[in-house]
Tab-separated table of C-alpha atoms in Angstrom:
chain	number	residue	atom	x	y	z
A	228	MET	CA	78.313	144.603	93.773
A	229	ALA	CA	75.168	142.488	93.561
A	230	THR	CA	73.298	141.576	96.751
A	231	ILE	CA	70.991	138.710	97.613
A	232	ARG	CA	68.049	141.092	97.087
A	233	ASP	CA	69.260	141.753	93.532
A	234	VAL	CA	69.389	137.993	92.889
A	235	ALA	CA	65.870	137.566	94.282
A	236	LYS	CA	64.525	140.380	92.107
A	237	GLU	CA	66.223	138.997	88.974
A	238	ALA	CA	64.898	135.482	89.663
A	239	GLY	CA	61.415	136.725	90.548
A	240	LEU	CA	61.566	135.033	93.963
A	241	SER	CA	61.728	136.083	97.599
A	242	THR	CA	65.052	136.700	99.351
A	243	GLY	CA	64.098	133.895	101.741
A	244	THR	CA	63.889	131.410	98.883
A	245	VAL	CA	67.273	132.522	97.531
A	246	SER	CA	68.817	132.267	100.994
A	247	LYS	CA	67.381	128.778	101.438
A	248	ALA	CA	68.746	127.725	98.038
A	249	LEU	CA	72.231	128.841	99.070
A	250	SER	CA	72.208	127.124	102.479
A	251	THR	CA	69.953	124.084	101.981
A	252	PRO	CA	69.381	123.662	98.220
A	253	GLU	CA	67.621	120.321	98.696
A	254	LYS	CA	64.704	122.242	100.237
A	255	VAL	CA	64.153	124.350	97.098
A	256	SER	CA	62.450	123.049	93.944
A	257	ALA	CA	64.611	122.278	90.942
A	258	LYS	CA	62.728	124.901	88.914
A	259	ASN	CA	63.502	127.660	91.394
A	260	ARG	CA	67.116	126.534	91.788
A	261	LEU	CA	67.604	126.942	88.041
A	262	LYS	CA	66.159	130.464	88.186
A	263	ILE	CA	68.464	131.367	91.074
A	264	GLU	CA	71.533	129.881	89.402
A	265	ALA	CA	70.804	131.856	86.225
A	266	ALA	CA	70.381	135.081	88.235
A	267	ILE	CA	73.610	134.482	90.181
A	268	LYS	CA	75.498	133.879	86.949
A	269	LYS	CA	74.068	136.957	85.251
A	270	LEU	CA	74.719	139.267	88.203
A	271	LYS	CA	78.050	137.620	89.140
A	272	TYR	CA	76.797	137.420	92.704
A	273	LYS	CA	79.237	136.212	95.355
A	274	PRO	CA	77.578	135.164	98.619
A	275	ASN	CA	79.010	136.294	101.928
A	276	LEU	CA	80.319	132.934	103.101
A	277	LEU	CA	81.429	134.215	106.495
A	278	ALA	CA	78.002	135.639	107.295
A	279	ARG	CA	76.344	132.443	106.109
A	280	ARG	CA	78.628	130.422	108.410
A	281	PHE	CA	77.555	132.400	111.473
A	282	ARG	CA	73.877	132.127	110.556
A	283	SER	CA	73.980	128.396	109.946
A	284	SER	CA	76.598	127.401	112.552
A	285	ARG	CA	78.192	125.387	109.769
A	286	ALA	CA	81.710	125.924	108.468
A	287	ASN	CA	81.277	123.673	105.430
A	288	THR	CA	84.812	122.512	106.115
A	289	ILE	CA	86.279	119.085	106.820
A	290	VAL	CA	89.630	118.655	108.563
A	291	VAL	CA	91.766	115.743	107.355
A	292	MET	CA	94.443	114.807	109.888
A	293	VAL	CA	97.450	113.428	107.989
A	294	PRO	CA	100.395	111.920	109.908
A	295	ASP	CA	102.828	112.334	106.987
A	296	ILE	CA	101.741	114.619	104.185
A	297	ALA	CA	104.614	113.440	101.942
A	298	ASN	CA	103.424	109.814	101.991
A	299	LEU	CA	102.120	108.808	98.544
A	300	PHE	CA	99.451	106.473	99.945
A	301	PHE	CA	97.889	109.321	101.926
A	302	ALA	CA	97.867	111.453	98.770
A	303	GLN	CA	95.565	108.882	97.126
A	304	LEU	CA	93.269	108.842	100.159
A	305	ILE	CA	93.068	112.632	100.175
A	306	SER	CA	92.206	112.649	96.473
A	307	GLY	CA	89.152	110.484	97.203
A	308	ILE	CA	88.117	112.713	100.106
A	309	GLU	CA	88.421	115.834	97.925
A	310	ASN	CA	86.270	114.279	95.183
A	311	VAL	CA	83.304	113.713	97.478
A	312	ALA	CA	83.724	116.826	99.632
A	313	GLN	CA	83.790	119.242	96.695
A	314	GLN	CA	80.677	117.721	95.161
A	315	ALA	CA	78.898	118.163	98.499
A	316	GLY	CA	80.028	121.789	98.855
A	317	PHE	CA	82.628	121.216	101.572
A	318	ASN	CA	86.150	122.596	101.754
A	319	VAL	CA	88.966	120.271	102.820
A	320	LEU	CA	91.627	121.484	105.242
A	321	LEU	CA	94.720	119.280	105.432
A	322	GLY	CA	96.125	119.026	108.939
A	323	ASP	CA	99.717	117.734	108.886
A	324	THR	CA	99.987	116.341	112.416
A	325	LYS	CA	103.610	115.146	112.178
A	326	ASP	CA	102.405	112.162	114.228
A	327	THR	CA	102.074	114.360	117.335
A	328	PHE	CA	99.221	114.440	119.841
A	329	GLU	CA	99.484	118.219	120.290
A	330	ARG	CA	98.818	118.901	116.601
A	331	GLU	CA	95.971	116.378	116.542
A	332	GLU	CA	94.348	118.114	119.509
A	333	ALA	CA	94.646	121.498	117.806
A	334	PHE	CA	92.783	120.241	114.725
A	335	VAL	CA	90.065	118.565	116.801
A	336	ARG	CA	89.617	121.891	118.612
A	337	MET	CA	88.669	123.428	115.266
A	338	VAL	CA	85.571	121.230	115.262
A	339	GLU	CA	84.769	122.034	118.884
A	340	THR	CA	84.964	125.777	118.120
A	341	ARG	CA	82.934	125.364	114.882
A	342	LEU	CA	85.758	126.377	112.580
A	343	ALA	CA	85.234	122.965	110.974
A	344	ASP	CA	82.341	120.499	110.918
A	345	GLY	CA	84.149	117.192	111.306
A	346	VAL	CA	87.427	115.273	111.155
A	347	ILE	CA	88.733	112.469	108.973
A	348	ASN	CA	91.649	110.844	110.759
A	349	LEU	CA	94.267	109.028	108.655
A	350	ARG	CA	96.404	107.844	111.582
A	351	PRO	CA	95.205	104.650	113.270
A	352	SER	CA	96.505	105.502	116.721
A	353	ARG	CA	95.117	104.729	120.152
A	354	SER	CA	96.155	108.231	121.272
A	355	CYS	CA	93.564	109.740	118.892
A	356	GLU	CA	90.645	107.818	120.335
A	357	PRO	CA	89.932	110.068	123.380
A	358	LEU	CA	90.157	113.162	121.140
A	359	LEU	CA	87.691	111.860	118.578
A	360	ALA	CA	85.327	110.649	121.328
A	361	ARG	CA	84.811	114.171	122.686
A	362	ASP	CA	81.231	115.453	122.731
A	363	GLY	CA	80.238	117.158	119.509
A	364	VAL	CA	83.213	115.928	117.472
A	365	LEU	CA	82.036	114.137	114.335
A	366	SER	CA	84.740	111.915	112.876
A	367	VAL	CA	85.677	109.000	110.648
A	368	THR	CA	88.940	107.068	110.753
A	369	ALA	CA	90.089	106.089	107.257
A	370	SER	CA	92.672	103.357	106.620
A	371	SER	CA	91.863	102.093	110.104
A	372	CYS	CA	92.608	98.804	111.840
A	373	GLU	CA	90.708	96.076	113.636
A	374	ASN	CA	88.627	97.194	116.637
A	375	THR	CA	88.856	100.919	115.857
A	376	PRO	CA	86.214	102.788	117.891
A	377	GLY	CA	83.719	105.035	116.120
A	378	VAL	CA	83.078	105.108	112.390
A	379	SER	CA	85.901	103.628	110.329
A	380	VAL	CA	86.933	102.489	106.851
A	381	ARG	CA	89.624	99.869	106.280
A	382	ILE	CA	90.716	96.683	104.576
A	383	ASP	CA	91.448	93.398	106.378
A	384	ASN	CA	95.161	94.022	106.923
A	385	ALA	CA	95.812	90.688	108.612
A	386	ALA	CA	94.164	88.673	105.834
A	387	ALA	CA	96.019	90.676	103.170
A	388	ALA	CA	99.398	90.068	104.794
A	389	GLU	CA	98.595	86.375	105.225
A	390	LYS	CA	97.726	86.161	101.526
A	391	ALA	CA	101.057	87.691	100.488
A	392	VAL	CA	103.202	85.524	102.747
A	393	SER	CA	101.274	82.351	101.861
A	394	TYR	CA	102.095	83.031	98.205
A	395	LEU	CA	105.800	83.107	99.055
A	396	VAL	CA	105.426	79.804	100.925
A	397	LYS	CA	103.684	78.328	97.886
A	398	LEU	CA	106.766	79.203	95.813
A	399	GLY	CA	108.992	77.251	98.192
A	400	HIS	CA	110.265	80.035	100.456
A	401	ARG	CA	110.808	79.015	104.074
A	402	ARG	CA	112.988	81.851	105.364
A	403	ILE	CA	110.780	84.886	104.841
A	404	GLY	CA	111.877	88.251	106.190
A	405	LEU	CA	109.458	90.884	107.452
A	406	VAL	CA	109.984	94.664	107.358
A	407	THR	CA	107.401	96.171	109.708
A	408	GLY	CA	106.084	99.652	110.279
A	409	LEU	CA	106.648	101.385	113.602
A	410	LYS	CA	105.916	99.012	116.470
A	411	ASP	CA	103.245	101.252	118.051
A	412	ASN	CA	101.276	101.538	114.796
A	413	PRO	CA	98.154	99.309	114.772
A	414	HIS	CA	98.720	98.538	111.074
A	415	THR	CA	101.985	96.912	112.068
A	416	ALA	CA	100.252	94.655	114.577
A	417	ASP	CA	97.519	93.610	112.126
A	418	ARG	CA	99.929	92.853	109.282
A	419	GLN	CA	102.372	91.007	111.517
A	420	LYS	CA	99.450	88.900	112.722
A	421	GLY	CA	98.820	87.874	109.112
A	422	TYR	CA	102.529	87.120	108.568
A	423	CYS	CA	102.571	84.845	111.623
A	424	ARG	CA	99.344	83.090	110.593
A	425	ALA	CA	100.809	82.229	107.192
A	426	LEU	CA	103.966	80.804	108.763
A	427	GLN	CA	101.975	78.799	111.287
A	428	ALA	CA	99.698	77.363	108.594
A	429	ALA	CA	102.806	76.189	106.705
A	430	GLY	CA	104.462	74.724	109.783
A	431	ILE	CA	107.289	77.289	109.682
A	432	GLU	CA	108.685	78.356	113.047
A	433	PHE	CA	108.672	82.097	113.714
A	434	ASP	CA	112.217	83.507	113.700
A	435	PRO	CA	112.539	86.949	115.351
A	436	THR	CA	115.882	87.570	113.619
A	437	LEU	CA	113.957	87.811	110.337
A	438	VAL	CA	111.791	90.695	111.592
A	439	ILE	CA	113.182	94.226	111.178
A	440	GLU	CA	111.356	97.349	112.296
A	441	GLY	CA	110.891	100.062	109.684
A	442	ASP	CA	108.733	103.177	109.526
A	443	PHE	CA	106.830	102.673	106.220
A	444	ASN	CA	109.245	105.059	104.420
A	445	PHE	CA	112.035	104.582	101.865
A	446	TRP	CA	115.086	104.859	104.085
A	447	SER	CA	114.025	101.996	106.359
A	448	GLY	CA	113.735	99.688	103.318
A	449	ILE	CA	117.365	100.418	102.435
A	450	SER	CA	118.399	99.809	106.039
A	451	ALA	CA	116.434	96.551	106.249
A	452	ALA	CA	118.057	95.182	103.071
A	453	GLU	CA	121.492	95.880	104.543
A	454	GLN	CA	120.598	94.129	107.802
A	455	PHE	CA	119.182	91.075	106.014
A	456	CYS	CA	122.340	90.758	103.916
A	457	GLN	CA	124.466	90.728	107.070
A	458	LEU	CA	122.667	87.673	108.495
A	459	PRO	CA	124.671	84.426	108.351
A	460	ASN	CA	121.565	82.721	106.931
A	461	ARG	CA	119.704	85.454	105.092
A	462	PRO	CA	116.076	85.092	103.949
A	463	THR	CA	115.151	84.150	100.383
A	464	ALA	CA	112.105	86.434	100.373
A	465	VAL	CA	110.974	89.589	102.169
A	466	PHE	CA	107.496	90.962	102.869
A	467	CYS	CA	107.491	94.736	103.436
A	468	MET	CA	104.549	96.515	105.051
A	469	SER	CA	104.636	99.350	102.499
A	470	ASP	CA	105.567	99.801	98.860
A	471	GLU	CA	108.014	102.561	99.750
A	472	MET	CA	110.034	100.167	101.927
A	473	ALA	CA	109.775	97.379	99.336
A	474	ILE	CA	111.039	99.560	96.469
A	475	ALA	CA	113.935	100.802	98.601
A	476	ALA	CA	114.725	97.237	99.719
A	477	ILE	CA	114.987	96.131	96.069
A	478	LYS	CA	117.604	98.835	95.521
A	479	GLY	CA	119.378	97.870	98.732
A	480	PHE	CA	119.605	94.230	97.644
A	481	ALA	CA	120.795	95.235	94.161
A	482	ASP	CA	123.519	97.424	95.696
A	483	ARG	CA	124.812	94.276	97.445
A	484	GLY	CA	124.804	92.129	94.318
A	485	LEU	CA	121.501	90.301	94.861
A	486	ARG	CA	119.073	89.952	91.948
A	487	VAL	CA	115.334	90.354	92.464
A	488	PRO	CA	113.568	87.954	92.127
A	489	GLU	CA	116.294	85.397	91.228
A	490	ASP	CA	118.133	85.720	94.572
A	491	MET	CA	115.535	87.537	96.671
A	492	SER	CA	111.766	87.852	96.260
A	493	VAL	CA	110.142	91.061	97.521
A	494	ILE	CA	106.478	91.924	98.198
A	495	GLY	CA	105.117	95.338	99.149
A	496	PHE	CA	101.831	96.728	100.458
A	497	ASP	CA	99.646	99.583	99.052
A	498	ASP	CA	100.063	99.346	95.232
A	499	MET	CA	101.274	102.884	94.720
A	500	GLU	CA	101.310	103.927	91.079
A	501	VAL	CA	105.095	103.736	90.950
A	502	ALA	CA	104.930	100.002	91.835
A	503	ARG	CA	104.119	99.111	88.227
A	504	TYR	CA	106.993	101.185	86.795
A	505	VAL	CA	109.980	100.178	88.942
A	506	THR	CA	112.326	97.396	87.809
A	507	PRO	CA	111.356	94.720	88.536
A	508	THR	CA	107.686	95.646	88.805
A	509	LEU	CA	106.480	95.173	92.372
A	510	THR	CA	104.228	92.396	93.624
A	511	THR	CA	102.020	93.988	96.265
A	512	ILE	CA	98.727	94.242	98.114
A	513	ALA	CA	96.481	96.827	96.455
A	514	GLN	CA	94.531	98.967	98.890
A	515	PRO	CA	91.610	100.891	97.358
A	516	ALA	CA	92.996	104.142	98.760
A	517	GLU	CA	90.876	106.529	96.726
A	518	LYS	CA	87.708	104.540	97.423
A	519	MET	CA	88.532	104.537	101.145
A	520	GLY	CA	88.829	108.303	101.014
A	521	GLU	CA	85.537	108.643	99.157
A	522	ARG	CA	83.727	106.362	101.603
A	523	ALA	CA	85.176	108.196	104.607
A	524	ALA	CA	84.097	111.588	103.253
A	525	SER	CA	80.583	110.331	102.487
A	526	LEU	CA	80.213	108.869	105.989
A	527	LEU	CA	81.386	112.089	107.636
A	528	ILE	CA	79.156	114.342	105.527
A	529	ASP	CA	76.193	112.094	106.326
A	530	GLN	CA	76.903	112.623	110.034
A	531	ILE	CA	77.207	116.382	109.565
A	532	ASN	CA	73.826	116.350	107.829
A	533	GLY	CA	72.286	114.524	110.774
A	534	HIS	CA	72.340	110.979	109.394
A	535	PRO	CA	74.553	108.714	111.551
A	536	PRO	CA	75.631	105.558	109.681
A	537	ALA	CA	73.868	102.288	110.438
A	538	ILE	CA	77.147	100.412	109.866
A	539	ARG	CA	80.108	101.825	111.776
A	540	GLU	CA	82.942	99.630	110.441
A	541	HIS	CA	83.321	99.499	106.653
A	542	VAL	CA	85.758	96.848	105.367
A	543	LEU	CA	86.614	97.288	101.680
A	544	PRO	CA	88.134	94.559	99.484
A	545	TYR	CA	91.882	94.424	98.776
A	546	GLU	CA	93.614	92.799	95.813
A	547	PHE	CA	96.860	90.805	95.606
A	548	ILE	CA	98.771	92.002	92.526
A	549	ILE	CA	101.398	89.564	91.232
A	550	ARG	CA	104.186	91.213	89.234
A	551	ASP	CA	107.885	90.521	88.569
A	552	SER	CA	109.516	91.001	91.989
A	553	VAL	CA	108.641	87.472	93.183
A	554	GLY	CA	109.849	84.098	91.969
A	555	PRO	CA	110.431	80.523	93.138
A	556	VAL	CA	113.010	79.945	95.854
A	557	ASN	CA	116.600	79.659	94.631
A	558	LEU	CA	118.596	77.400	96.962
A	559	SER	CA	121.758	77.222	94.808
C-alpha cells in the first residue's frame, strides 16, 4: 500500500508539501497540486483520514439536524447542502431529530467533541437557540423565521402568505380558511401573520372558526378538509401552510363532492415538485429550497474556515406560482 512518502517521491516534492496539499490545498501552488494529484492517481494512494483528523482537529463533517427526514421540502434543502459540502471536501451527516430536544443536544455535542465541525439546523425552534449558542458551536439555521438568532437563511414567510391570501381576496373570496402548522412552530406564526394582514387590508374580519391547526403533513390536510366541510358556512377558499397539506386537502374536498377550484380554491406553500403534477395543479408559494441549502452550507463552511459572515440574516426571494387549483369565488 502506497504511503505519503511514496507520493512525495513520485511527485518529486517533499512529504510536507504533499501533506499540506491534502489538508490545506489552497496553500500549495496549482503546479504542485497537479503533480501530487497525478502521483496519487498513479499509486492509488488513500490518505489516512482518521490520522489527518487528529492532526488538524478538523472532522471535515457537517451535521444537518432534520426534524422530519421524510418531509419532501427538507429533502430539497439537503440536496443543496450536499452540493456545496461535497465540493468543499466536507461530509454531511443527517441527524433525524424527530423534533426532540434530546436528539438535538446529542448532535450538537458532536461539534463540541470535534466529531463534526458545525451544524445546519432545519428546525426553526426556540428550544434550539441555547444549544446553538454554546461556545465553540458553529451553526447556521436554514429555512428560518423572523428574529432568528445567529446566522440564518430564510424567505419572508409573512409577506409570502400575505401575497397568497391577497390573491384569493382579489378573486372575490371573503371566507378564506387557514390550515396552519403546529402552533409552537415559528413558521406558523409568521405565515399566520401574513394571512391576518391580508384580511385586514381587505377589511375582512378575522374568524377563528376558519383556522384549523395542522402539522405540515398529509394527514392533517385530509382532516382539515373534513372539518371545513362540517361548518354550517364553509369557506370558499383555503390557504394551507404546506403543499403536503394542500394536496391532501384537495383530495379531502373531492371525497366530499367538492370540485377544486369550482367549489373550493386551494393554495399551498413550498412548491414541491409534485405540485405541478397533481390534478388540479397546485397554486403555491415557491421557496428556493435548494438555494437555501446551498447558502446555508456556504455560510457554515466559511465560519469553519475562520471567516464569519458580515451579514447574519440572509433573506432569499420567494415566488408565487399560479396554477389550476384557484379560481374566482362561486357563490351559487
